[in-house]
Amino acid sequence: MVDKQSIHGEWSSRFVFILAATGSAVGLGNIWKFPYITGENGGGAFVLIYLLCIAIIGMPIMIAEIMLGRRGKQSPINTMRELAIEAQTSKVWQIIGIMGVFTGLLILSYYSVVGGWTLAYIYFMGTGTFSSVASSDTVKATFGGLVSSPEQLIMWHTIFMAMTMSLVAGGVKHGLEKGIKFLMPALVILLLVLVGYAMTLPTFAKGIHFLFYFDPSKLNTASVLVAMGHAFFTLSLGMGAIMVYGAYLPKKTSIIEATTVIVAADTVIALLAGIAIFPVVFNHGLTASAGTSLVFQSLPLSFAHISGGIIFGTIFFILLAIAAWTSALSILEPIVSWVIESLKLSRLTATIVCGVLIWALGFLSAFSFNILGDFKPLAFTNIEKFAGMNLFALFDFLTSNILLPLGGLLMAIFVGWFMRREHVADELDLPQEHILYQLWHFLLRFITPVGITIVFLHAVGLLTF
Ligand code: PHE
């Protein structure tokens, strides 16, 4: 098992794997969610807690997930079956892969709708919808007009899904790798251009202050939990996206080193996104408001009123679309690889089957903002937090707060408690006595599962702080 290659192919190099995994990690989560939750939760103090969560939950799980993928070399479901057999334990562990497929279907169905928004905003920005006369009413009306129109939402969602499917259909080397090699450098360049632009604004210092000012008084238990949950989502952990990318990783690569680079890149890009965004937002005297409206309303309004804003605004939405696109690839790939393996379909057919299914499922999210706006599936619970959720919010909640942490928890338990240590050490190419191995194994067996359990219990509302 150890020496064979995945039937889906392999990344050409360790560098390409790092680019691909970073592409998966860096997404909508980094560019609008991270800056906003950082600001809301006390800036610097929150960043510190977030980094801690990344280090003690995110990194150990990422190492475990890549390791599982590389050892199994198949789609997450078949990888887990094979590794369960190897560990002489129950095949029930396949549930990690099965849940991952289900989670992926749900995540991509709404992620693609938001991906569609980013495309729409490239169009709006590029065609001058937000010219210098744009008022906050214009900006609100543009966003409102988009989300209230099922046809528009479906159209942009369709384009985004087609973009995602086109690269996945090309396979590991000729689709994913080709796209990622071009898109990731573009993403970094665009981000640096935007950071450079933000530095020229008079509000640059204010933006930095907002993002990094250490104010422990704003920190509470809830922000610690937010930080932990986000560490999970932002690193794409718990659903097999990183596992399947690991399956295409050549044997010679050090998983621990690669993980360190990916995690560092994801974090630096999230911080740079914050540095690029806040000076722009503050430049128009706006405050950093909630997630969705920060990027799709406050930001366009500010851009409209700064010289060069239209160009840089367009660049911003291209950046956001690329980030979402390279993440979407990694959500579709584990599902497609499984369909190829189990139904023996060609990659093209498998991509079309899975893509169309997710595309159709996406209608539910798209309709959540208009014709299904009043459909609140959990209204009967009478729990304020759940009752008001439309389908879009429910899918997001269910996947980010329940399914991803649960998947990660199961992975930590499987690797920490059920896999043979010699197999793990062999795959990591690290002797069991090595201090890094010991540290990682300890975190994975004890600290990580407890951490995730706290997030999980909080998310389902069993624990109230
Ligand atoms: N990490 C991605 C982001 O930050 C989201 C994602 C979650 C991608 C799960 C793949 C799997 O937007």
XYZ file of C-alpha atoms and ligand atoms in Angstrom:
477
model
C 0.000 0.000 0.000
C 2.739 2.370 0.912
C 4.504 2.457 -2.424
C 1.706 2.567 -4.940
C 0.465 5.777 -6.524
C -3.102 7.006 -6.368
C -5.101 6.016 -9.459
C -6.005 9.687 -9.769
C -2.378 10.742 -10.237
C 0.098 12.683 -8.119
C 1.163 16.292 -7.670
C 4.313 16.992 -9.667
C 6.152 18.297 -6.645
C 5.956 19.090 -2.977
C 5.668 22.761 -3.896
C 2.548 22.137 -5.977
C 0.983 20.226 -3.094
C 1.683 23.153 -0.783
C 0.154 25.555 -3.299
C -2.923 23.355 -3.682
C -3.452 22.882 0.041
C -2.905 26.576 0.668
C -5.413 27.255 -2.117
C -7.900 25.076 -0.301
C -7.276 26.743 3.030
C -7.314 30.329 1.792
C -10.897 31.114 0.919
C -13.888 33.213 1.794
C -13.093 32.290 5.387
C -9.826 34.226 5.297
C -10.781 37.236 3.309
C -14.025 38.326 4.824
C -14.552 36.281 7.931
C -11.172 36.476 9.616
C -10.717 40.272 9.468
C -14.209 40.801 10.747
C -14.158 38.361 13.643
C -10.714 39.589 14.630
C -11.934 43.143 14.885
C -15.048 42.123 16.771
C -13.174 40.036 19.300
C -10.522 42.386 20.549
C -7.967 42.498 17.721
C -4.512 41.480 18.875
C -5.691 39.452 21.841
C -7.972 37.452 19.570
C -5.216 36.917 17.011
C -3.103 35.437 19.775
C -5.821 32.984 20.843
C -6.483 32.109 17.210
C -2.798 31.337 16.661
C -2.852 29.136 19.729
C -5.869 27.235 18.385
C -4.168 26.843 15.028
C -1.122 25.432 16.805
C -2.818 22.989 19.172
C -5.880 21.949 17.160
C -5.334 22.915 13.542
C -1.780 21.747 13.013
C -2.042 18.319 14.674
C -5.223 17.529 12.743
C -3.783 18.731 9.472
C -0.732 16.505 9.926
C -3.055 13.596 10.742
C -5.365 14.260 7.794
C -2.562 14.553 5.233
C -0.961 11.434 6.695
C -4.203 9.455 6.412
C -4.591 10.526 2.793
C -1.070 9.656 1.784
C -1.217 6.257 3.429
C -4.580 5.360 1.878
C -3.986 7.029 -1.518
C -7.673 6.971 -2.413
C -10.839 8.969 -1.884
C -11.480 9.556 1.826
C -14.122 6.804 2.075
C -11.881 4.120 0.579
C -8.810 5.453 2.342
C -10.557 5.114 5.695
C -11.774 1.609 4.857
C -8.316 0.460 3.910
C -6.652 2.048 6.921
C -9.257 0.585 9.268
C -8.453 -2.858 7.853
C -4.741 -2.165 8.237
C -5.291 -1.132 11.851
C -7.382 -4.288 12.370
C -10.293 -2.330 13.635
C -13.901 -1.827 12.570
C -14.695 -0.635 9.069
C -17.146 1.710 10.733
C -14.326 4.284 10.519
C -15.367 4.761 6.908
C -17.945 7.038 8.444
C -15.255 9.757 8.393
C -15.211 9.576 4.601
C -18.958 9.167 4.228
C -19.665 12.136 6.465
C -17.038 14.071 4.543
C -18.851 13.498 1.245
C -22.116 14.628 2.770
C -20.443 17.681 4.356
C -18.740 18.539 1.072
C -22.028 18.433 -0.845
C -23.591 20.830 1.632
C -20.608 23.204 1.921
C -20.056 23.519 -1.798
C -23.758 24.077 -2.472
C -23.743 27.327 -0.466
C -20.079 28.205 -0.955
C -20.746 28.300 -4.685
C -23.635 30.725 -4.210
C -21.311 33.126 -2.354
C -18.614 32.401 -4.948
C -21.225 33.589 -7.443
C -21.591 36.864 -5.528
C -17.875 37.501 -5.868
C -18.192 37.072 -9.646
C -21.197 39.384 -9.726
C -19.176 42.001 -7.841
C -16.289 41.789 -10.293
C -18.889 42.642 -12.908
C -20.526 45.415 -10.842
C -17.191 46.972 -9.921
C -15.688 46.595 -13.353
C -18.672 48.138 -15.129
C -18.808 51.136 -12.827
C -21.960 50.373 -10.829
C -20.194 51.900 -7.844
C -19.018 55.146 -9.399
C -18.005 58.171 -7.389
C -21.629 59.152 -6.876
C -22.525 55.852 -5.266
C -24.316 56.427 -1.993
C -24.836 53.891 0.711
C -28.346 53.461 -0.714
C -26.943 52.518 -4.131
C -24.604 50.011 -2.538
C -27.360 48.502 -0.420
C -29.716 48.387 -3.387
C -27.102 46.608 -5.497
C -26.594 43.891 -2.910
C -30.337 43.693 -2.238
C -31.052 43.532 -5.963
C -28.635 40.656 -6.388
C -29.822 38.490 -3.536
C -33.501 39.130 -4.116
C -33.281 37.878 -7.680
C -33.297 34.082 -7.938
C -32.387 34.298 -11.625
C -29.286 36.417 -11.023
C -28.136 34.291 -8.112
C -28.591 31.087 -10.074
C -26.792 32.533 -13.060
C -23.674 33.494 -11.051
C -23.827 30.263 -9.049
C -23.941 28.326 -12.335
C -20.870 30.118 -13.654
C -18.970 29.497 -10.418
C -19.863 25.784 -10.394
C -18.861 25.492 -14.048
C -15.474 27.066 -13.262
C -14.957 24.636 -10.400
C -16.054 21.615 -12.439
C -13.871 22.538 -15.400
C -10.672 22.246 -13.348
C -11.738 19.152 -11.404
C -12.704 17.427 -14.669
C -9.144 17.920 -15.931
C -7.761 15.679 -13.188
C -4.946 16.164 -10.713
C -2.150 17.104 -13.115
C -4.023 18.618 -16.027
C -6.827 20.356 -14.171
C -6.244 21.098 -10.505
C -2.502 21.540 -10.764
C -2.607 23.665 -13.906
C -5.203 25.989 -12.417
C -3.596 26.246 -9.022
C -0.125 26.993 -10.401
C -1.535 30.048 -12.088
C -4.194 31.109 -9.600
C -2.179 31.019 -6.377
C 0.632 33.303 -7.526
C -2.039 35.615 -8.956
C -3.790 35.621 -5.592
C -0.627 36.549 -3.733
C 0.278 39.306 -6.211
C -3.216 40.819 -6.102
C -3.195 40.732 -2.321
C 0.175 42.470 -2.164
C -1.053 45.115 -4.611
C -4.038 45.736 -2.341
C -1.892 45.888 0.783
C 0.382 48.400 -0.999
C -2.680 50.430 -1.928
C -3.999 50.333 1.650
C -0.626 51.663 2.833
C -1.127 54.804 0.765
C -4.415 55.627 2.489
C -4.480 58.060 5.410
C -6.450 55.506 7.413
C -3.772 52.824 7.180
C -2.640 53.271 10.770
C -6.226 53.167 11.980
C -6.772 49.882 10.159
C -3.670 48.346 11.668
C -4.655 49.573 15.103
C -8.103 48.019 14.758
C -6.651 44.710 13.689
C -3.762 44.360 16.086
C -4.485 46.468 19.122
C -4.223 44.221 22.134
C -7.401 44.710 24.104
C -7.953 41.756 26.405
C -11.100 43.336 27.806
C -12.910 42.435 24.579
C -11.987 38.792 24.976
C -14.427 36.397 26.554
C -15.098 32.680 26.458
C -17.222 33.087 23.362
C -14.319 34.603 21.444
C -12.089 31.706 22.393
C -14.692 29.407 20.906
C -15.010 31.540 17.796
C -11.248 31.336 17.377
C -11.261 27.562 17.691
C -14.134 27.087 15.252
C -12.517 29.340 12.742
C -9.171 27.548 13.008
C -11.020 24.506 11.750
C -12.893 26.074 8.880
C -10.029 28.168 7.615
C -7.665 25.190 7.357
C -10.290 23.111 5.462
C -10.059 20.357 8.050
C -12.455 17.577 8.933
C -14.168 16.680 5.653
C -11.507 14.977 3.570
C -10.489 17.922 1.372
C -6.990 17.935 2.832
C -7.019 14.118 3.014
C -7.606 13.706 -0.702
C -4.912 16.288 -1.516
C -2.619 14.251 0.759
C -3.474 11.155 -1.282
C -1.794 12.792 -4.269
C 1.342 13.662 -2.318
C 4.581 11.957 -3.356
C 6.120 9.745 -0.691
C 9.321 11.703 -0.234
C 7.672 14.784 1.218
C 7.876 15.644 4.906
C 4.290 16.082 6.053
C 5.202 18.095 9.126
C 7.248 20.595 7.139
C 4.559 20.933 4.480
C 1.893 21.476 7.143
C 3.962 24.200 8.774
C 4.248 26.065 5.484
C 0.530 25.701 4.671
C -0.611 26.844 8.086
C 1.803 29.788 8.068
C 0.676 30.803 4.573
C -3.006 30.607 5.519
C -2.436 32.748 8.598
C -0.259 35.340 6.882
C -2.785 35.673 4.048
C -5.637 36.135 6.523
C -3.663 38.875 8.299
C -2.735 40.563 5.019
C -6.389 40.501 3.973
C -7.246 42.345 7.177
C -4.464 44.852 6.534
C -5.826 45.424 3.024
C -9.479 45.739 4.024
C -9.726 47.887 7.164
C -7.929 51.022 5.967
C -10.319 51.071 2.988
C -13.394 50.593 5.167
C -12.328 53.329 7.586
C -11.423 55.689 4.792
C -15.074 56.449 4.201
C -15.762 56.858 7.894
C -17.473 53.498 8.078
C -17.216 51.088 10.942
C -16.379 47.445 10.628
C -19.806 45.897 10.542
C -20.895 42.282 10.197
C -19.273 39.799 7.805
C -21.386 39.728 4.685
C -22.077 43.414 4.567
C -18.475 44.352 5.338
C -17.194 42.960 2.086
C -20.227 43.349 -0.148
C -21.509 46.722 1.088
C -19.062 48.768 3.181
C -16.083 47.939 1.020
C -17.622 48.834 -2.372
C -18.932 52.066 -0.898
C -15.489 53.053 0.326
C -13.770 52.040 -2.871
C -16.219 54.163 -4.851
C -15.032 57.265 -3.055
C -11.261 56.869 -3.258
C -9.241 57.706 -6.313
C -8.311 54.504 -8.095
C -10.946 52.790 -6.007
C -12.801 51.256 -8.923
C -9.678 49.545 -10.218
C -8.574 48.371 -6.797
C -12.119 47.362 -5.909
C -12.280 45.212 -9.023
C -8.932 43.680 -8.074
C -10.301 42.927 -4.621
C -13.242 40.962 -5.960
C -11.041 39.094 -8.444
C -8.887 38.131 -5.464
C -11.926 36.989 -3.510
C -13.209 34.955 -6.468
C -9.842 33.229 -6.925
C -9.662 32.409 -3.213
C -13.164 30.939 -3.305
C -12.442 29.046 -6.537
C -9.306 27.268 -5.298
C -11.149 26.299 -2.102
C -14.144 25.004 -4.038
C -11.871 22.665 -6.028
C -10.833 20.924 -2.842
C -14.420 20.502 -1.701
C -15.466 18.842 -4.980
C -12.390 16.620 -5.440
C -12.958 14.117 -2.580
C -16.514 13.525 -3.782
C -15.546 13.103 -7.436
C -12.626 10.801 -6.602
C -14.957 8.546 -4.655
C -17.511 8.399 -7.485
C -14.719 7.516 -9.928
C -13.489 4.715 -7.659
C -16.797 3.221 -6.717
C -18.940 3.684 -9.826
C -16.006 3.273 -12.226
C -17.067 6.363 -14.121
C -14.690 8.495 -16.151
C -13.495 11.648 -14.392
C -15.494 13.818 -16.753
C -18.733 11.935 -16.140
C -18.123 11.772 -12.401
C -17.481 15.522 -12.268
C -20.653 16.239 -14.196
C -22.750 13.940 -11.994
C -21.418 15.395 -8.723
C -21.287 18.965 -9.997
C -24.868 18.949 -11.243
C -26.084 17.447 -7.976
C -24.346 20.162 -5.953
C -25.485 22.816 -8.385
C -29.103 21.729 -7.902
C -28.661 21.613 -4.127
C -27.324 25.163 -4.344
C -30.778 26.340 -5.456
C -31.922 25.885 -1.865
C -29.276 28.350 -0.683
C -29.928 30.766 -3.527
C -33.666 30.698 -2.817
C -33.037 31.314 0.894
C -32.625 35.017 0.110
C -35.840 35.360 -1.852
C -38.630 32.859 -2.555
C -37.722 30.597 0.374
C -36.825 33.537 2.608
C -39.537 32.718 5.099
C -38.726 29.036 5.270
C -37.096 28.533 8.652
C -36.709 24.771 9.094
C -35.862 25.034 12.788
C -38.557 27.534 13.726
C -40.300 24.839 15.755
C -37.391 24.617 18.191
C -38.174 28.025 19.650
C -34.460 28.424 20.390
C -33.686 31.919 19.265
C -30.316 31.054 17.722
C -31.752 28.303 15.516
C -35.294 29.414 14.864
C -34.362 32.335 12.636
C -32.057 30.388 10.305
C -32.954 30.089 6.664
C -31.593 27.143 4.685
C -28.401 28.972 3.728
C -27.608 29.801 7.351
C -28.554 26.305 8.443
C -26.188 24.660 5.939
C -23.396 26.954 7.079
C -24.077 26.283 10.738
C -24.446 22.538 10.315
C -21.244 22.156 8.342
C -18.901 24.665 10.008
C -19.970 24.139 13.574
C -21.010 20.510 13.692
C -19.840 18.351 10.804
C -16.293 19.684 10.358
C -15.397 19.535 14.080
C -16.973 16.079 14.311
C -14.967 14.847 11.312
C -11.786 16.275 12.829
C -12.531 14.750 16.203
C -12.984 11.306 14.646
C -9.762 11.674 12.673
C -7.849 12.609 15.833
C -9.279 9.616 17.693
C -8.604 7.210 14.827
C -5.019 8.301 14.321
C -4.267 8.855 18.007
C -5.868 5.744 19.437
C -6.470 3.163 16.706
C -3.717 3.330 14.098
C -0.563 1.376 14.784
C 2.162 3.697 15.966
C 4.708 2.080 13.692
C 2.520 2.787 10.662
C 2.055 6.381 11.699
C 5.750 6.878 12.369
C 6.583 5.224 9.050
C 4.227 7.491 7.110
C 5.483 10.603 8.871
C 9.026 9.379 8.420
C 9.725 10.217 12.049
C 10.901 7.826 14.758
C 8.415 7.362 17.585
C 10.979 8.594 20.080
C 11.426 11.877 18.240
C 10.330 14.843 20.316
C 8.176 16.206 17.464
C 6.412 12.881 17.106
C 5.786 12.700 20.830
C 4.499 16.239 21.031
C 2.211 15.777 18.046
C 0.904 12.444 19.295
C 0.188 13.850 22.731
C -1.698 16.822 21.301
C -3.658 14.569 18.968
C -4.620 12.036 21.627
C -5.535 14.395 24.434
C -5.538 18.118 23.834
C -7.059 18.266 20.360
C -10.068 16.002 21.048
C -10.903 17.891 24.230
C -10.601 21.230 22.432
C -12.857 20.138 19.598
C -15.380 18.666 21.995
C -15.686 22.020 23.726
C -16.302 23.792 20.413
C -18.737 21.123 19.391
C -20.750 21.168 22.578
C -20.893 24.907 22.448
C -22.058 24.832 18.837
C -24.974 22.547 19.532
C -25.865 24.721 22.460
C -25.332 22.140 25.186
C -22.834 24.269 27.011
C -23.623 27.802 27.904
C -20.862 29.991 29.123
N -10.895 26.884 4.078
C -11.900 27.445 3.241
C -12.075 28.934 3.569
O -11.432 29.461 4.427
C -13.214 26.741 3.370
C -13.182 25.250 3.258
C -13.742 24.475 4.259
C -12.594 24.614 2.160
C -13.714 23.082 4.188
C -12.536 23.218 2.089
C -13.095 22.462 3.094
O -12.879 29.587 2.952
